[in-house]
mmCIF file with all atom_site columns, C-alpha atoms in Angstrom:
data_model
loop_
_atom_site.group_PDB
_atom_site.id
_atom_site.type_symbol
_atom_site.label_atom_id
_atom_site.label_alt_id
_atom_site.label_comp_id
_atom_site.label_asym_id
_atom_site.label_entity_id
_atom_site.label_seq_id
_atom_site.pdbx_PDB_ins_code
_atom_site.Cartn_x
_atom_site.Cartn_y
_atom_site.Cartn_z
_atom_site.occupancy
_atom_site.B_iso_or_equiv
_atom_site.pdbx_formal_charge
_atom_site.auth_seq_id
_atom_site.auth_comp_id
_atom_site.auth_asym_id
_atom_site.auth_atom_id
_atom_site.pdbx_PDB_model_num
ATOM 1   C CA . LEU B 1 1   ? 153.886 16.605  17.350 1.00 44.00 ? 1   LEU B CA 1
ATOM 2   C CA . ARG B 1 2   ? 155.873 16.071  20.438 1.00 51.00 ? 2   ARG B CA 1
ATOM 3   C CA . LYS B 1 3   ? 153.137 18.118  22.528 1.00 50.00 ? 3   LYS B CA 1
ATOM 4   C CA . LYS B 1 4   ? 150.193 16.196  21.286 1.00 47.00 ? 4   LYS B CA 1
ATOM 5   C CA . PHE B 1 5   ? 152.024 12.744  22.064 1.00 50.00 ? 5   PHE B CA 1
ATOM 6   C CA . SER B 1 6   ? 153.832 13.513  25.859 1.00 54.00 ? 6   SER B CA 1
ATOM 7   C CA . MET B 1 7   ? 150.041 12.681  27.319 1.00 57.00 ? 7   MET B CA 1
ATOM 8   C CA . PHE B 1 8   ? 151.189 9.479   27.021 1.00 70.00 ? 8   PHE B CA 1
ATOM 9   C CA . ILE B 1 9   ? 154.246 9.560   28.530 1.00 78.00 ? 9   ILE B CA 1
ATOM 10  C CA . SER B 1 10  ? 154.238 8.882   32.069 1.00 86.00 ? 10  SER B CA 1
ATOM 11  C CA . LYS B 1 11  ? 156.014 11.068  35.025 1.00 90.00 ? 11  LYS B CA 1
ATOM 12  C CA . GLU B 1 12  ? 158.303 7.731   35.516 1.00 90.00 ? 12  GLU B CA 1
ATOM 13  C CA . GLU B 1 13  ? 159.432 7.666   31.411 1.00 90.00 ? 13  GLU B CA 1
ATOM 14  C CA . LYS B 1 14  ? 159.577 11.765  31.471 1.00 91.00 ? 14  LYS B CA 1
ATOM 15  C CA . LYS B 1 15  ? 162.053 11.657  34.548 1.00 93.00 ? 15  LYS B CA 1
ATOM 16  C CA . ILE B 1 16  ? 164.520 8.228   33.019 1.00 92.00 ? 16  ILE B CA 1
ATOM 17  C CA . SER B 1 17  ? 164.252 10.374  29.842 1.00 91.00 ? 17  SER B CA 1
ATOM 18  C CA . LYS B 1 18  ? 165.529 13.315  31.414 1.00 92.00 ? 18  LYS B CA 1
ATOM 19  C CA . GLU B 1 19  ? 168.591 11.696  33.046 1.00 93.00 ? 19  GLU B CA 1
ATOM 20  C CA . PHE B 1 20  ? 169.765 9.934   30.469 1.00 91.00 ? 20  PHE B CA 1
ATOM 21  C CA . LEU B 1 21  ? 169.772 12.391  28.179 1.00 89.00 ? 21  LEU B CA 1
ATOM 22  C CA . THR B 1 22  ? 171.652 14.464  31.337 1.00 91.00 ? 22  THR B CA 1
ATOM 23  C CA . ASN B 1 23  ? 174.080 12.102  32.252 1.00 91.00 ? 23  ASN B CA 1
ATOM 24  C CA . GLY B 1 24  ? 174.289 9.775   29.549 1.00 88.00 ? 24  GLY B CA 1
ATOM 25  C CA . TYR B 1 25  ? 173.151 6.020   31.358 1.00 90.00 ? 25  TYR B CA 1
ATOM 26  C CA . ILE B 1 26  ? 171.324 5.081   34.178 1.00 91.00 ? 26  ILE B CA 1
ATOM 27  C CA . VAL B 1 27  ? 171.641 3.226   37.075 1.00 90.00 ? 27  VAL B CA 1
ATOM 28  C CA . LYS B 1 28  ? 168.753 1.159   38.207 1.00 89.00 ? 28  LYS B CA 1
ATOM 29  C CA . LYS B 1 29  ? 167.613 -1.842  40.270 1.00 88.00 ? 29  LYS B CA 1
ATOM 30  C CA . ILE B 1 30  ? 166.688 -4.897  38.568 1.00 86.00 ? 30  ILE B CA 1
ATOM 31  C CA . ASN B 1 31  ? 163.170 -5.508  38.728 1.00 84.00 ? 31  ASN B CA 1
ATOM 32  C CA . ASN B 1 32  ? 162.698 -8.789  37.009 1.00 88.00 ? 32  ASN B CA 1
ATOM 33  C CA . ILE B 1 33  ? 164.957 -10.434 39.497 1.00 93.00 ? 33  ILE B CA 1
ATOM 34  C CA . GLU B 1 34  ? 163.829 -13.934 37.962 1.00 95.00 ? 34  GLU B CA 1
ATOM 35  C CA . ASN B 1 35  ? 165.315 -12.864 34.909 1.00 95.00 ? 35  ASN B CA 1
ATOM 36  C CA . LEU B 1 36  ? 168.643 -12.672 36.415 1.00 94.00 ? 36  LEU B CA 1
ATOM 37  C CA . GLU B 1 37  ? 168.875 -15.645 38.469 1.00 94.00 ? 37  GLU B CA 1
ATOM 38  C CA . TYR B 1 38  ? 168.420 -17.438 35.095 1.00 96.00 ? 38  TYR B CA 1
ATOM 39  C CA . ILE B 1 39  ? 171.539 -15.756 33.626 1.00 95.00 ? 39  ILE B CA 1
ATOM 40  C CA . LYS B 1 40  ? 173.552 -16.288 36.711 1.00 94.00 ? 40  LYS B CA 1
ATOM 41  C CA . LYS B 1 41  ? 172.462 -19.468 37.254 1.00 95.00 ? 41  LYS B CA 1
ATOM 42  C CA . PHE B 1 42  ? 173.650 -20.298 33.514 1.00 96.00 ? 42  PHE B CA 1
ATOM 43  C CA . ILE B 1 43  ? 176.781 -18.600 33.512 1.00 94.00 ? 43  ILE B CA 1
ATOM 44  C CA . PHE B 1 44  ? 177.700 -20.543 37.123 1.00 94.00 ? 44  PHE B CA 1
ATOM 45  C CA . ASP B 1 45  ? 176.785 -23.890 35.325 1.00 94.00 ? 45  ASP B CA 1
ATOM 46  C CA . SER B 1 46  ? 178.295 -23.366 32.251 1.00 94.00 ? 46  SER B CA 1
ATOM 47  C CA . SER B 1 47  ? 181.790 -22.013 34.361 1.00 92.00 ? 47  SER B CA 1
ATOM 48  C CA . LEU B 1 48  ? 182.037 -25.114 36.702 1.00 91.00 ? 48  LEU B CA 1
ATOM 49  C CA . LYS B 1 49  ? 181.945 -27.039 33.610 1.00 91.00 ? 49  LYS B CA 1
ATOM 50  C CA . ILE B 1 50  ? 184.396 -25.460 32.200 1.00 91.00 ? 50  ILE B CA 1
ATOM 51  C CA . ILE B 1 51  ? 187.177 -25.205 34.833 1.00 89.00 ? 51  ILE B CA 1
ATOM 52  C CA . ASN B 1 52  ? 186.122 -28.319 36.880 1.00 86.00 ? 52  ASN B CA 1
ATOM 53  C CA . LYS B 1 53  ? 185.611 -27.034 40.044 1.00 85.00 ? 53  LYS B CA 1
ATOM 54  C CA . LYS B 1 54  ? 182.916 -27.411 42.743 1.00 86.00 ? 54  LYS B CA 1
ATOM 55  C CA . ILE B 1 55  ? 181.419 -23.939 44.536 1.00 87.00 ? 55  ILE B CA 1
ATOM 56  C CA . LYS B 1 56  ? 179.017 -22.841 45.641 1.00 88.00 ? 56  LYS B CA 1
ATOM 57  C CA . ILE B 1 57  ? 176.544 -20.151 43.546 1.00 89.00 ? 57  ILE B CA 1
ATOM 58  C CA . GLU B 1 58  ? 176.517 -17.740 46.432 1.00 86.00 ? 58  GLU B CA 1
ATOM 59  C CA . ASP B 1 59  ? 180.740 -17.784 46.119 1.00 85.00 ? 59  ASP B CA 1
ATOM 60  C CA . PHE B 1 60  ? 181.568 -17.889 43.085 1.00 89.00 ? 60  PHE B CA 1
ATOM 61  C CA . PHE B 1 61  ? 180.911 -14.064 41.470 1.00 90.00 ? 61  PHE B CA 1
ATOM 62  C CA . ASP B 1 62  ? 182.642 -12.249 43.976 1.00 89.00 ? 62  ASP B CA 1
ATOM 63  C CA . ASN B 1 63  ? 185.515 -15.025 44.478 1.00 88.00 ? 63  ASN B CA 1
ATOM 64  C CA . PHE B 1 64  ? 185.817 -16.337 40.818 1.00 87.00 ? 64  PHE B CA 1
ATOM 65  C CA . HIS B 1 65  ? 189.341 -15.222 40.752 1.00 88.00 ? 65  HIS B CA 1
ATOM 66  C CA . LYS B 1 66  ? 189.928 -17.689 43.659 1.00 88.00 ? 66  LYS B CA 1
ATOM 67  C CA . ASN B 1 67  ? 189.205 -20.666 41.264 1.00 85.00 ? 67  ASN B CA 1
ATOM 68  C CA . ILE B 1 68  ? 191.129 -20.048 37.883 1.00 86.00 ? 68  ILE B CA 1
ATOM 69  C CA . ASN B 1 69  ? 194.617 -19.200 36.887 1.00 84.00 ? 69  ASN B CA 1
ATOM 70  C CA . LYS B 1 70  ? 194.643 -15.866 35.873 1.00 83.00 ? 70  LYS B CA 1
ATOM 71  C CA . ARG B 1 71  ? 196.559 -17.009 32.026 1.00 87.00 ? 71  ARG B CA 1
ATOM 72  C CA . GLN B 1 72  ? 193.749 -18.933 31.587 1.00 87.00 ? 72  GLN B CA 1
ATOM 73  C CA . ILE B 1 73  ? 190.702 -16.558 31.581 1.00 89.00 ? 73  ILE B CA 1
ATOM 74  C CA . ASN B 1 74  ? 190.021 -15.103 28.222 1.00 90.00 ? 74  ASN B CA 1
ATOM 75  C CA . ASN B 1 75  ? 190.191 -18.950 27.136 1.00 92.00 ? 75  ASN B CA 1
ATOM 76  C CA . ILE B 1 76  ? 187.470 -19.493 29.614 1.00 92.00 ? 76  ILE B CA 1
ATOM 77  C CA . ARG B 1 77  ? 185.650 -16.459 28.928 1.00 92.00 ? 77  ARG B CA 1
ATOM 78  C CA . LEU B 1 78  ? 185.654 -17.111 25.042 1.00 94.00 ? 78  LEU B CA 1
ATOM 79  C CA . LYS B 1 79  ? 184.161 -20.616 25.983 1.00 94.00 ? 79  LYS B CA 1
ATOM 80  C CA . ILE B 1 80  ? 181.265 -19.038 28.831 1.00 93.00 ? 80  ILE B CA 1
ATOM 81  C CA . ILE B 1 81  ? 180.370 -16.768 25.919 1.00 94.00 ? 81  ILE B CA 1
ATOM 82  C CA . GLU B 1 82  ? 179.683 -19.999 23.183 1.00 95.00 ? 82  GLU B CA 1
ATOM 83  C CA . LYS B 1 83  ? 177.682 -21.724 25.574 1.00 95.00 ? 83  LYS B CA 1
ATOM 84  C CA . ILE B 1 84  ? 176.146 -18.193 26.166 1.00 94.00 ? 84  ILE B CA 1
ATOM 85  C CA . ASN B 1 85  ? 175.035 -17.675 22.892 1.00 93.00 ? 85  ASN B CA 1
ATOM 86  C CA . ASP B 1 86  ? 174.040 -20.838 22.040 1.00 94.00 ? 86  ASP B CA 1
ATOM 87  C CA . ASN B 1 87  ? 171.326 -20.609 24.549 1.00 95.00 ? 87  ASN B CA 1
ATOM 88  C CA . GLN B 1 88  ? 168.396 -18.909 23.447 1.00 90.00 ? 88  GLN B CA 1
ATOM 89  C CA . LYS B 1 89  ? 166.775 -17.886 26.340 1.00 95.00 ? 89  LYS B CA 1
ATOM 90  C CA . MET B 1 90  ? 169.837 -15.954 27.659 1.00 94.00 ? 90  MET B CA 1
ATOM 91  C CA . ARG B 1 91  ? 169.132 -12.889 25.056 1.00 90.00 ? 91  ARG B CA 1
ATOM 92  C CA . LEU B 1 92  ? 165.308 -13.055 26.160 1.00 92.00 ? 92  LEU B CA 1
ATOM 93  C CA . ASN B 1 93  ? 166.288 -12.822 29.765 1.00 94.00 ? 93  ASN B CA 1
ATOM 94  C CA . TYR B 1 94  ? 169.294 -10.133 29.079 1.00 91.00 ? 94  TYR B CA 1
ATOM 95  C CA . TYR B 1 95  ? 166.486 -8.313  27.459 1.00 89.00 ? 95  TYR B CA 1
ATOM 96  C CA . LEU B 1 96  ? 163.538 -8.475  29.677 1.00 92.00 ? 96  LEU B CA 1
ATOM 97  C CA . LEU B 1 97  ? 166.004 -7.362  32.512 1.00 91.00 ? 97  LEU B CA 1
ATOM 98  C CA . SER B 1 98  ? 165.758 -4.162  31.141 1.00 88.00 ? 98  SER B CA 1
ATOM 99  C CA . LYS B 1 99  ? 163.401 -4.232  28.897 1.00 89.00 ? 99  LYS B CA 1
ATOM 100 C CA . PHE B 1 100 ? 161.128 -1.112  30.177 1.00 87.00 ? 100 PHE B CA 1
ATOM 101 C CA . LEU B 1 101 ? 163.830 1.185   30.422 1.00 89.00 ? 101 LEU B CA 1
ATOM 102 C CA . LEU B 1 102 ? 165.005 0.374   26.700 1.00 87.00 ? 102 LEU B CA 1
ATOM 103 C CA . ASP B 1 103 ? 161.102 0.749   25.026 1.00 86.00 ? 103 ASP B CA 1
ATOM 104 C CA . VAL B 1 104 ? 161.134 4.129   26.895 1.00 87.00 ? 104 VAL B CA 1
ATOM 105 C CA . LEU B 1 105 ? 164.637 5.174   25.865 1.00 87.00 ? 105 LEU B CA 1
ATOM 106 C CA . VAL B 1 106 ? 164.461 3.749   22.744 1.00 82.00 ? 106 VAL B CA 1
ATOM 107 C CA . GLY B 1 107 ? 160.819 2.522   21.547 1.00 75.00 ? 107 GLY B CA 1
ATOM 108 C CA . ASN B 1 108 ? 159.819 -0.641  20.995 1.00 61.00 ? 108 ASN B CA 1
ATOM 109 C CA . GLU B 1 109 ? 160.842 -1.471  18.141 1.00 56.00 ? 109 GLU B CA 1
ATOM 110 C CA . LEU B 1 110 ? 164.223 -2.192  19.582 1.00 55.00 ? 110 LEU B CA 1
ATOM 111 C CA . SER B 1 111 ? 166.885 -4.257  17.612 1.00 57.00 ? 111 SER B CA 1
ATOM 112 C CA . MET B 1 112 ? 168.504 -6.961  19.836 1.00 61.00 ? 112 MET B CA 1
ATOM 113 C CA . GLN B 1 113 ? 172.456 -7.602  19.323 1.00 66.00 ? 113 GLN B CA 1
ATOM 114 C CA . ARG B 1 114 ? 172.697 -10.768 17.795 1.00 68.00 ? 114 ARG B CA 1
ATOM 115 C CA . ARG B 1 115 ? 175.732 -11.708 20.361 1.00 75.00 ? 115 ARG B CA 1
ATOM 116 C CA . LEU B 1 116 ? 176.160 -11.333 23.880 1.00 81.00 ? 116 LEU B CA 1
ATOM 117 C CA . ASN B 1 117 ? 179.109 -10.160 25.118 1.00 85.00 ? 117 ASN B CA 1
ATOM 118 C CA . LEU B 1 118 ? 181.145 -11.236 28.637 1.00 88.00 ? 118 LEU B CA 1
ATOM 119 C CA . SER B 1 119 ? 184.151 -9.346  30.192 1.00 88.00 ? 119 SER B CA 1
ATOM 120 C CA . ILE B 1 120 ? 185.746 -10.878 33.173 1.00 88.00 ? 120 ILE B CA 1
ATOM 121 C CA . GLN B 1 121 ? 188.572 -8.706  35.256 1.00 87.00 ? 121 GLN B CA 1
ATOM 122 C CA . LEU B 1 122 ? 190.726 -10.131 37.960 1.00 87.00 ? 122 LEU B CA 1
ATOM 123 C CA . PRO B 1 123 ? 191.666 -8.547  40.801 1.00 87.00 ? 123 PRO B CA 1
ATOM 124 C CA . LYS B 1 124 ? 194.978 -7.257  40.073 1.00 85.00 ? 124 LYS B CA 1
ATOM 125 C CA . ASP B 1 125 ? 195.517 -8.948  36.536 1.00 85.00 ? 125 ASP B CA 1
ATOM 126 C CA . LYS B 1 126 ? 196.136 -5.834  34.337 1.00 82.00 ? 126 LYS B CA 1
ATOM 127 C CA . SER B 1 127 ? 196.053 -8.374  31.041 1.00 82.00 ? 127 SER B CA 1
ATOM 128 C CA . SER B 1 128 ? 192.054 -8.582  31.437 1.00 78.00 ? 128 SER B CA 1
ATOM 129 C CA . LEU B 1 129 ? 191.228 -4.276  31.958 1.00 77.00 ? 129 LEU B CA 1
ATOM 130 C CA . LEU B 1 130 ? 188.991 -3.061  29.262 1.00 77.00 ? 130 LEU B CA 1
ATOM 131 C CA . GLN B 1 131 ? 190.675 -0.261  28.524 1.00 78.00 ? 131 GLN B CA 1
ATOM 132 C CA . VAL B 1 132 ? 189.001 3.233   27.857 1.00 84.00 ? 132 VAL B CA 1
ATOM 133 C CA . HIS B 1 133 ? 186.520 2.642   24.759 1.00 79.00 ? 133 HIS B CA 1
ATOM 134 C CA . ALA B 1 134 ? 183.673 3.613   22.949 1.00 78.00 ? 134 ALA B CA 1
ATOM 135 C CA . ASP B 1 135 ? 182.140 1.014   20.718 1.00 76.00 ? 135 ASP B CA 1
ATOM 136 C CA . THR B 1 136 ? 181.238 3.761   17.784 1.00 75.00 ? 136 THR B CA 1
ATOM 137 C CA . TRP B 1 137 ? 185.591 3.857   17.936 1.00 76.00 ? 137 TRP B CA 1
ATOM 138 C CA . SER B 1 138 ? 184.828 0.427   16.449 1.00 75.00 ? 138 SER B CA 1
ATOM 139 C CA . GLY B 1 139 ? 181.726 0.796   14.020 1.00 74.00 ? 139 GLY B CA 1
ATOM 140 C CA . ASP B 1 140 ? 178.573 0.531   16.461 1.00 75.00 ? 140 ASP B CA 1
ATOM 141 C CA . SER B 1 141 ? 176.254 2.667   15.915 1.00 73.00 ? 141 SER B CA 1
ATOM 142 C CA . PRO B 1 142 ? 176.147 5.911   17.930 1.00 73.00 ? 142 PRO B CA 1
ATOM 143 C CA . PHE B 1 143 ? 172.605 5.302   18.735 1.00 71.00 ? 143 PHE B CA 1
ATOM 144 C CA . GLU B 1 144 ? 172.993 2.117   19.895 1.00 76.00 ? 144 GLU B CA 1
ATOM 145 C CA . ILE B 1 145 ? 172.375 1.741   24.136 1.00 78.00 ? 145 ILE B CA 1
ATOM 146 C CA . VAL B 1 146 ? 174.421 -0.368  26.003 1.00 80.00 ? 146 VAL B CA 1
ATOM 147 C CA . VAL B 1 147 ? 173.385 -2.864  28.873 1.00 82.00 ? 147 VAL B CA 1
ATOM 148 C CA . TRP B 1 148 ? 176.337 -3.624  31.609 1.00 85.00 ? 148 TRP B CA 1
ATOM 149 C CA . LEU B 1 149 ? 175.289 -6.015  33.867 1.00 88.00 ? 149 LEU B CA 1
ATOM 150 C CA . PRO B 1 150 ? 177.330 -6.507  36.648 1.00 89.00 ? 150 PRO B CA 1
ATOM 151 C CA . LEU B 1 151 ? 177.073 -10.344 38.519 1.00 90.00 ? 151 LEU B CA 1
ATOM 152 C CA . VAL B 1 152 ? 179.403 -8.890  40.794 1.00 90.00 ? 152 VAL B CA 1
ATOM 153 C CA . ASN B 1 153 ? 179.138 -6.480  43.625 1.00 89.00 ? 153 ASN B CA 1
ATOM 154 C CA . CYS B 1 154 ? 180.119 -3.256  42.465 1.00 88.00 ? 154 CYS B CA 1
ATOM 155 C CA . PHE B 1 155 ? 182.042 -0.386  44.108 1.00 87.00 ? 155 PHE B CA 1
ATOM 156 C CA . LYS B 1 156 ? 185.078 1.776   44.102 1.00 85.00 ? 156 LYS B CA 1
ATOM 157 C CA . THR B 1 157 ? 187.360 -0.031  41.538 1.00 81.00 ? 157 THR B CA 1
ATOM 158 C CA . LYS B 1 158 ? 185.271 -2.411  40.873 1.00 84.00 ? 158 LYS B CA 1
ATOM 159 C CA . SER B 1 159 ? 183.230 -0.747  38.599 1.00 84.00 ? 159 SER B CA 1
ATOM 160 C CA . MET B 1 160 ? 182.826 0.766   35.353 1.00 82.00 ? 160 MET B CA 1
ATOM 161 C CA . PHE B 1 161 ? 184.164 4.342   34.260 1.00 82.00 ? 161 PHE B CA 1
ATOM 162 C CA . ILE B 1 162 ? 181.638 6.427   31.923 1.00 86.00 ? 162 ILE B CA 1
ATOM 163 C CA . LEU B 1 163 ? 182.563 9.777   30.826 1.00 88.00 ? 163 LEU B CA 1
ATOM 164 C CA . PRO B 1 164 ? 179.744 12.177  30.804 1.00 89.00 ? 164 PRO B CA 1
ATOM 165 C CA . PRO B 1 165 ? 177.923 13.056  27.920 1.00 88.00 ? 165 PRO B CA 1
ATOM 166 C CA . LYS B 1 166 ? 179.352 16.785  27.081 1.00 90.00 ? 166 LYS B CA 1
ATOM 167 C CA . GLU B 1 167 ? 182.891 15.690  27.672 1.00 89.00 ? 167 GLU B CA 1
ATOM 168 C CA . THR B 1 168 ? 182.529 12.849  25.879 1.00 86.00 ? 168 THR B CA 1
ATOM 169 C CA . GLU B 1 169 ? 180.798 15.363  22.244 1.00 86.00 ? 169 GLU B CA 1
ATOM 170 C CA . LYS B 1 170 ? 183.834 17.162  23.043 1.00 87.00 ? 170 LYS B CA 1
ATOM 171 C CA . LEU B 1 171 ? 186.126 14.159  23.244 1.00 85.00 ? 171 LEU B CA 1
ATOM 172 C CA . ASN B 1 172 ? 184.873 13.074  19.806 1.00 81.00 ? 172 ASN B CA 1
ATOM 173 C CA . LYS B 1 173 ? 185.402 16.472  18.501 1.00 84.00 ? 173 LYS B CA 1
ATOM 174 C CA . ASN B 1 174 ? 188.750 16.140  18.942 1.00 81.00 ? 174 ASN B CA 1
ATOM 175 C CA . PHE B 1 175 ? 188.721 12.323  17.995 1.00 76.00 ? 175 PHE B CA 1
ATOM 176 C CA . LYS B 1 176 ? 190.846 12.762  14.839 1.00 76.00 ? 176 LYS B CA 1
ATOM 177 C CA . LYS B 1 177 ? 193.846 14.642  17.388 1.00 79.00 ? 177 LYS B CA 1
ATOM 178 C CA . ASN B 1 178 ? 194.338 12.185  19.488 1.00 74.00 ? 178 ASN B CA 1
ATOM 179 C CA . ALA B 1 179 ? 194.313 9.893   16.927 1.00 74.00 ? 179 ALA B CA 1
ATOM 180 C CA . GLY B 1 180 ? 197.597 7.047   16.907 1.00 74.00 ? 180 GLY B CA 1
ATOM 181 C CA . GLN B 1 181 ? 198.060 7.409   21.472 1.00 78.00 ? 181 GLN B CA 1
ATOM 182 C CA . SER B 1 182 ? 197.308 4.743   23.449 1.00 80.00 ? 182 SER B CA 1
ATOM 183 C CA . SER B 1 183 ? 194.504 4.209   25.001 1.00 79.00 ? 183 SER B CA 1
ATOM 184 C CA . GLU B 1 184 ? 196.195 4.671   28.382 1.00 81.00 ? 184 GLU B CA 1
ATOM 185 C CA . LYS B 1 185 ? 197.373 7.894   27.687 1.00 85.00 ? 185 LYS B CA 1
ATOM 186 C CA . LEU B 1 186 ? 193.894 9.108   26.330 1.00 84.00 ? 186 LEU B CA 1
ATOM 187 C CA . PHE B 1 187 ? 192.569 7.560   29.841 1.00 85.00 ? 187 PHE B CA 1
ATOM 188 C CA . ARG B 1 188 ? 195.050 9.945   31.410 1.00 86.00 ? 188 ARG B CA 1
ATOM 189 C CA . SER B 1 189 ? 194.010 13.088  29.999 1.00 85.00 ? 189 SER B CA 1
ATOM 190 C CA . ILE B 1 190 ? 190.108 12.042  30.749 1.00 87.00 ? 190 ILE B CA 1
ATOM 191 C CA . LYS B 1 191 ? 190.731 10.097  34.105 1.00 86.00 ? 191 LYS B CA 1
ATOM 192 C CA . ASN B 1 192 ? 189.936 13.264  36.141 1.00 89.00 ? 192 ASN B CA 1
ATOM 193 C CA . LYS B 1 193 ? 186.605 13.660  34.311 1.00 87.00 ? 193 LYS B CA 1
#
């Protein structure tokens, strides 16, 4: 059956599928810049109302940490998340950013998560770091594909750690053995991977 329908899959789609299965992730440039701009503008406008400051949008995301008190970060983040999820257009714009990839990887019968999330990490602020985790550890589907949309320029430590599929499989097989240890200890055991 797979062979019969492979004629409907383009070379680019086959390449995307192979890359995802090999690496466990795909990094692509956004084609739908207008959707990204909508998201950035909405988060920018919402944030300014919350922090009550005047900042130019081009200076905002990469310098967000210069305009807030780090003790307020979680409260600010939760208020932004509430505004994001109250706006019906946000989910659509977020989905449209990666629709082509999701259709190839999952099919167009996709289920979109009900609520979008937001993570904010400030330089040298260990309190807002998202520790090593897998969404499946807290009950999410192992078939879920996570779309990570950075709103800043990403480089070096200003990026995301992803454990390769084979290493993830090893970790999952030994999951019970690792139960009870801190996420920091777990991270140190897989950091070089």
